[in-house]
PDB file of C-alpha atoms in Angstrom:
ATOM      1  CA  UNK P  26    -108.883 -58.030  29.583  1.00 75.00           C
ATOM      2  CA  UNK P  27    -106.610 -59.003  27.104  1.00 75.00           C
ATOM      3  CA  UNK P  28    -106.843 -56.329  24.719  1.00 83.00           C
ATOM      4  CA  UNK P  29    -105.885 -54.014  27.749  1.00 86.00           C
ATOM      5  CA  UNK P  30    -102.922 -56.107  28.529  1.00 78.00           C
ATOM      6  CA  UNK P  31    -102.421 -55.963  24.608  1.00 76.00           C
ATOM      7  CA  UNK P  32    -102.398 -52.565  24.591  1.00 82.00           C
ATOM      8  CA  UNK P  33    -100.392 -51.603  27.350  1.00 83.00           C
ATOM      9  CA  UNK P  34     -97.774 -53.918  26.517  1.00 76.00           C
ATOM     10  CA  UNK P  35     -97.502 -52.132  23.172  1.00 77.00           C
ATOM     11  CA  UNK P  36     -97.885 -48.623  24.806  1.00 81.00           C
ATOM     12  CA  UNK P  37     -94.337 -49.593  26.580  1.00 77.00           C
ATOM     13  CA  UNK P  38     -92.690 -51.899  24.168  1.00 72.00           C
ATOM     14  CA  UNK P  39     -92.111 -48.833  21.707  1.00 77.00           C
ATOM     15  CA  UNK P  40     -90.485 -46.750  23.299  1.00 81.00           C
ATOM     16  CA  UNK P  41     -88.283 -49.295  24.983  1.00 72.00           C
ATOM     17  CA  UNK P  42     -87.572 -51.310  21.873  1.00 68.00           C
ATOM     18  CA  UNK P  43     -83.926 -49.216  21.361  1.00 74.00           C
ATOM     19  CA  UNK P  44     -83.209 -49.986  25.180  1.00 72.00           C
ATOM     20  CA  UNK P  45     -84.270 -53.664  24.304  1.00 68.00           C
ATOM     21  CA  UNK P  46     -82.170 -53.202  21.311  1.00 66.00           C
ATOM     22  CA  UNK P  47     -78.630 -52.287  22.956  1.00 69.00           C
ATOM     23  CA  UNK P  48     -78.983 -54.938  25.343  1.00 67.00           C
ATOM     24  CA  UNK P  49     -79.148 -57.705  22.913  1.00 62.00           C
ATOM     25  CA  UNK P  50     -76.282 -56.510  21.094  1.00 66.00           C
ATOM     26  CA  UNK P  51     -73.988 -56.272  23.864  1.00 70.00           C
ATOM     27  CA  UNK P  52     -75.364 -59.616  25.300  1.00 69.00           C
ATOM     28  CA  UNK P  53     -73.830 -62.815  23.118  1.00 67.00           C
ATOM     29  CA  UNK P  54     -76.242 -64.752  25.251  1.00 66.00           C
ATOM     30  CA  UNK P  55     -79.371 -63.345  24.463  1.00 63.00           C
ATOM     31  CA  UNK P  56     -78.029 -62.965  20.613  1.00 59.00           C
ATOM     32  CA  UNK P  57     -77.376 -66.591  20.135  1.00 65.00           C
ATOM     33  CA  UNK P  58     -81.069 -66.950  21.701  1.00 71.00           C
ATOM     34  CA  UNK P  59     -83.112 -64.435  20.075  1.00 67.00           C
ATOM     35  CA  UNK P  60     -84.754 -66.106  16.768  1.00 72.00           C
ATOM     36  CA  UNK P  61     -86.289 -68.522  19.573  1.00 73.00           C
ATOM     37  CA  UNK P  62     -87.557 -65.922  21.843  1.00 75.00           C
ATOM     38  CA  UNK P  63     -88.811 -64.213  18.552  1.00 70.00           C
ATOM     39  CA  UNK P  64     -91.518 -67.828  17.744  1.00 73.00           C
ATOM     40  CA  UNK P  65     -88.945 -68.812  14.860  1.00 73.00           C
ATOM     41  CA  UNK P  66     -88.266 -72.474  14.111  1.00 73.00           C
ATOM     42  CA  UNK P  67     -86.663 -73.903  11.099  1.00 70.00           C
ATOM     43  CA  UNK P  68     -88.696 -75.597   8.161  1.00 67.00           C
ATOM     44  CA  UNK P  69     -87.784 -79.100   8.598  1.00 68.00           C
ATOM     45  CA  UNK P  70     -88.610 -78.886  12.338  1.00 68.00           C
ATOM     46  CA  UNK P  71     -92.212 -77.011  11.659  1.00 67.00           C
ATOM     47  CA  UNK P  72     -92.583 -79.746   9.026  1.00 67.00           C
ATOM     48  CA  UNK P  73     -91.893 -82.918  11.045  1.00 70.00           C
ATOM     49  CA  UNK P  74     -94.223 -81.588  14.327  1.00 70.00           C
ATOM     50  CA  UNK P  75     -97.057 -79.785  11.943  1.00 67.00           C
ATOM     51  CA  UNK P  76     -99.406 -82.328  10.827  1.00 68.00           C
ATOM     52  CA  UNK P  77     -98.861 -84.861  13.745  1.00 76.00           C
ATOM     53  CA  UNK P  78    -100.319 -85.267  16.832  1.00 89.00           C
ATOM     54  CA  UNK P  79     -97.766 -83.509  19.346  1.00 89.00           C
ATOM     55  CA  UNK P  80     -97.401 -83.615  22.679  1.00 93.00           C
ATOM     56  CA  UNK P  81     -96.054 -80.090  24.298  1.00 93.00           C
ATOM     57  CA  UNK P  82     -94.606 -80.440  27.576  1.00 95.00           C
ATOM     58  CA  UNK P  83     -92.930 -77.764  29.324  1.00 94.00           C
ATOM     59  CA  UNK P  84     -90.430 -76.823  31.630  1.00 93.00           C
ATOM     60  CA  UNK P  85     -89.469 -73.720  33.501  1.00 91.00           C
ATOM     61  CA  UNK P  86     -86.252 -74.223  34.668  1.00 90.00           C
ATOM     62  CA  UNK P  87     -83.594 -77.170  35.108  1.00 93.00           C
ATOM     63  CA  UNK P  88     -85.040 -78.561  38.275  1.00 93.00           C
ATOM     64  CA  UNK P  89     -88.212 -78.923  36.465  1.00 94.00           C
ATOM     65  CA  UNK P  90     -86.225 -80.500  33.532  1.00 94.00           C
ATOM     66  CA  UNK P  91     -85.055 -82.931  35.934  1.00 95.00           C
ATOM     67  CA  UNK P  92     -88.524 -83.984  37.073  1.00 95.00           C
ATOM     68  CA  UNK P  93     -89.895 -84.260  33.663  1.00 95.00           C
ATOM     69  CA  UNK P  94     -87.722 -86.143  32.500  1.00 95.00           C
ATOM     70  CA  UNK P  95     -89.232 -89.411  34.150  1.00 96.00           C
ATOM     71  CA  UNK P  96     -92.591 -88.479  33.098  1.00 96.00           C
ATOM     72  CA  UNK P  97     -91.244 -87.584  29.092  1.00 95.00           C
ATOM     73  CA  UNK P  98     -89.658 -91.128  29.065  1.00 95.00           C
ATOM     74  CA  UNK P  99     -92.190 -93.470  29.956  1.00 95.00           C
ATOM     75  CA  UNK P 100     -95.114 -90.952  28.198  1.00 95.00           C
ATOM     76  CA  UNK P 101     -93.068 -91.859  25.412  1.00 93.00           C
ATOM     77  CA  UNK P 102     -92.881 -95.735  25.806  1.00 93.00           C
ATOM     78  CA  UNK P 103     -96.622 -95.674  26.486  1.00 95.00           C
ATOM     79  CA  UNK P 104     -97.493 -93.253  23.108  1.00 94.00           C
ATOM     80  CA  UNK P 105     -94.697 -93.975  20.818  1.00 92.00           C
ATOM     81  CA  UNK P 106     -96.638 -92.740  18.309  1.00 91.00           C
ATOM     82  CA  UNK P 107     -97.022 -89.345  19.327  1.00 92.00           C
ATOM     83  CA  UNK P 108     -94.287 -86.427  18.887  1.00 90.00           C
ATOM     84  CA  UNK P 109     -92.726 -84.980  21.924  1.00 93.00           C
ATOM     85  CA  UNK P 110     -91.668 -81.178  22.336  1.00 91.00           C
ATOM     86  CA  UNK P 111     -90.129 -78.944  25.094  1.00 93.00           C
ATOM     87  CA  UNK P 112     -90.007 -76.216  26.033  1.00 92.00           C
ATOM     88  CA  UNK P 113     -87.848 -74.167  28.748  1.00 92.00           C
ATOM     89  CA  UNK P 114     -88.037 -70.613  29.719  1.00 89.00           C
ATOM     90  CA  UNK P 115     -83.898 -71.026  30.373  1.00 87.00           C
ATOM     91  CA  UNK P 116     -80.504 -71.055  28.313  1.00 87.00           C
ATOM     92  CA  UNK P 117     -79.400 -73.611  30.827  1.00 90.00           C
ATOM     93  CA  UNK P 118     -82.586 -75.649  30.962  1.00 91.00           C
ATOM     94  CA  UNK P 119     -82.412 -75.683  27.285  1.00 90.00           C
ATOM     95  CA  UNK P 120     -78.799 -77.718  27.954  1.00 92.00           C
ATOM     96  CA  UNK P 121     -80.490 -79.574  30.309  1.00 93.00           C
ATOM     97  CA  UNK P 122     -83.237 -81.006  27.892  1.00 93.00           C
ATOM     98  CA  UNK P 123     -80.035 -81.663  25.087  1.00 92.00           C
ATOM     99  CA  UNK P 124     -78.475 -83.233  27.453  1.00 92.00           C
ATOM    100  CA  UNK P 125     -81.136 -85.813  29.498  1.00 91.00           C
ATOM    101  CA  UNK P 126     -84.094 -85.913  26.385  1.00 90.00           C
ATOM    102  CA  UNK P 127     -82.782 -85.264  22.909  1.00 85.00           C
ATOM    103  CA  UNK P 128     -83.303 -88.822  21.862  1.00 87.00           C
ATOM    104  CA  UNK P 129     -86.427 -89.432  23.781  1.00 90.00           C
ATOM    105  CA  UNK P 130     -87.954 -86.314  21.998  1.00 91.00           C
ATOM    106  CA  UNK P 131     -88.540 -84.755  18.616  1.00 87.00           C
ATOM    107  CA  UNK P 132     -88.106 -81.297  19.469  1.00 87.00           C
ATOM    108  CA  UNK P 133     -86.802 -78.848  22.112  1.00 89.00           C
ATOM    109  CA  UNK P 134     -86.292 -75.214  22.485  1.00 89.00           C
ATOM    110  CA  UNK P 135     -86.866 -71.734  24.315  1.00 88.00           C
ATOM    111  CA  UNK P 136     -90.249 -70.779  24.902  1.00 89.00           C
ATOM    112  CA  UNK P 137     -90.819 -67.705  23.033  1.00 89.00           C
ATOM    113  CA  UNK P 138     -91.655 -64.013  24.510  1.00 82.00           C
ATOM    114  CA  UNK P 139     -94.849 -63.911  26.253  1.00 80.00           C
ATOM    115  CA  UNK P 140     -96.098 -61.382  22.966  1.00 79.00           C
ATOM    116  CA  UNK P 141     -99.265 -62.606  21.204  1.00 79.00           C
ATOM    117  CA  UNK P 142     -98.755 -62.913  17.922  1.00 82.00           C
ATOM    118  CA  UNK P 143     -95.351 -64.058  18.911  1.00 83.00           C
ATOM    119  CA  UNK P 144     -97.266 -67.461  20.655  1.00 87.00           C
ATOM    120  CA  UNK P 145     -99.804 -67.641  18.317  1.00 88.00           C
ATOM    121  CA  UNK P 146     -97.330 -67.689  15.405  1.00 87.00           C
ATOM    122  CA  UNK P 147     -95.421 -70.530  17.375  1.00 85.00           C
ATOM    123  CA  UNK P 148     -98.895 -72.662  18.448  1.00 87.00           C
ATOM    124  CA  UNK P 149     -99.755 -72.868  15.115  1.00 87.00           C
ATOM    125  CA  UNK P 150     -96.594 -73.940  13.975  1.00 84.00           C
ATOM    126  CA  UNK P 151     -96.259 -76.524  16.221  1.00 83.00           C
ATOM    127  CA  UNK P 152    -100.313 -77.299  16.536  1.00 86.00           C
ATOM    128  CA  UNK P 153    -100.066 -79.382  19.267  1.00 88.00           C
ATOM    129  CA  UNK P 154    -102.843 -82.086  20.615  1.00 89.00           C
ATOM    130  CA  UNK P 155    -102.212 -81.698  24.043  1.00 90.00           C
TER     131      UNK P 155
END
């Protein structure tokens, strides 16, 4: 089943990729957000999750932010050990998490495009435990 999504996907990806194209460049939003919808993460962030046992939580949208919070902050006073990232499918729930988490967690950003070498790329970056 997979490969047929695969497949299809690719099928219409191609010949909307200069449609796809046009709207990011008129879009400063989507610009600024692109290299994380795309799997990339710097070095020194790959570096300090790869390697240790992380924790990926995940967030949809600001109201879910909101509820995870709780849940993030006393996961981490019960597993201080353990690295913390999230992810958000939103720009604003992004602002959210930088705003309520960044110093209760090692990492947050976009979750990147539902492609699959696009998630695989960014699993095994981040390699997380759970």
């Amino acid at each position: 089943m997979i490969i047929l999504y695969n497949i299809i996907f690719y099928l219409l990806a191609i010949p909307l990729l200069p449609v796809a194209a046009l709207v990011v460049l008129f879009s400063p939003g989507l610009r600024e957000s692109l290299d994380e919808r795309a799997g990339f993460m710097d070095a020194g962030t790959a570096a300090k999750l790869n390697g240790k046992r992380t924790v990926w939580f995940h967030a949809a949208s600001v109201g879910e932010v909101q509820a995870l919070t709780p849940i993030i902050r006393e996961f981490k006073l019960m597993r201080p050990e353990l690295r913390i990232m999230v992810t958000t499918t939103s720009v604003n729930g992004k602002k959210k998490i930088a705003k309520e988490l960044a110093g209760d967690i090692d990492h947050y950003c976009l979750l990147p495009a539902d492609i699959g070498f696009v998630i695989k790329g960014f699993v095994k970056k981040i390699n997380p435990c759970a």
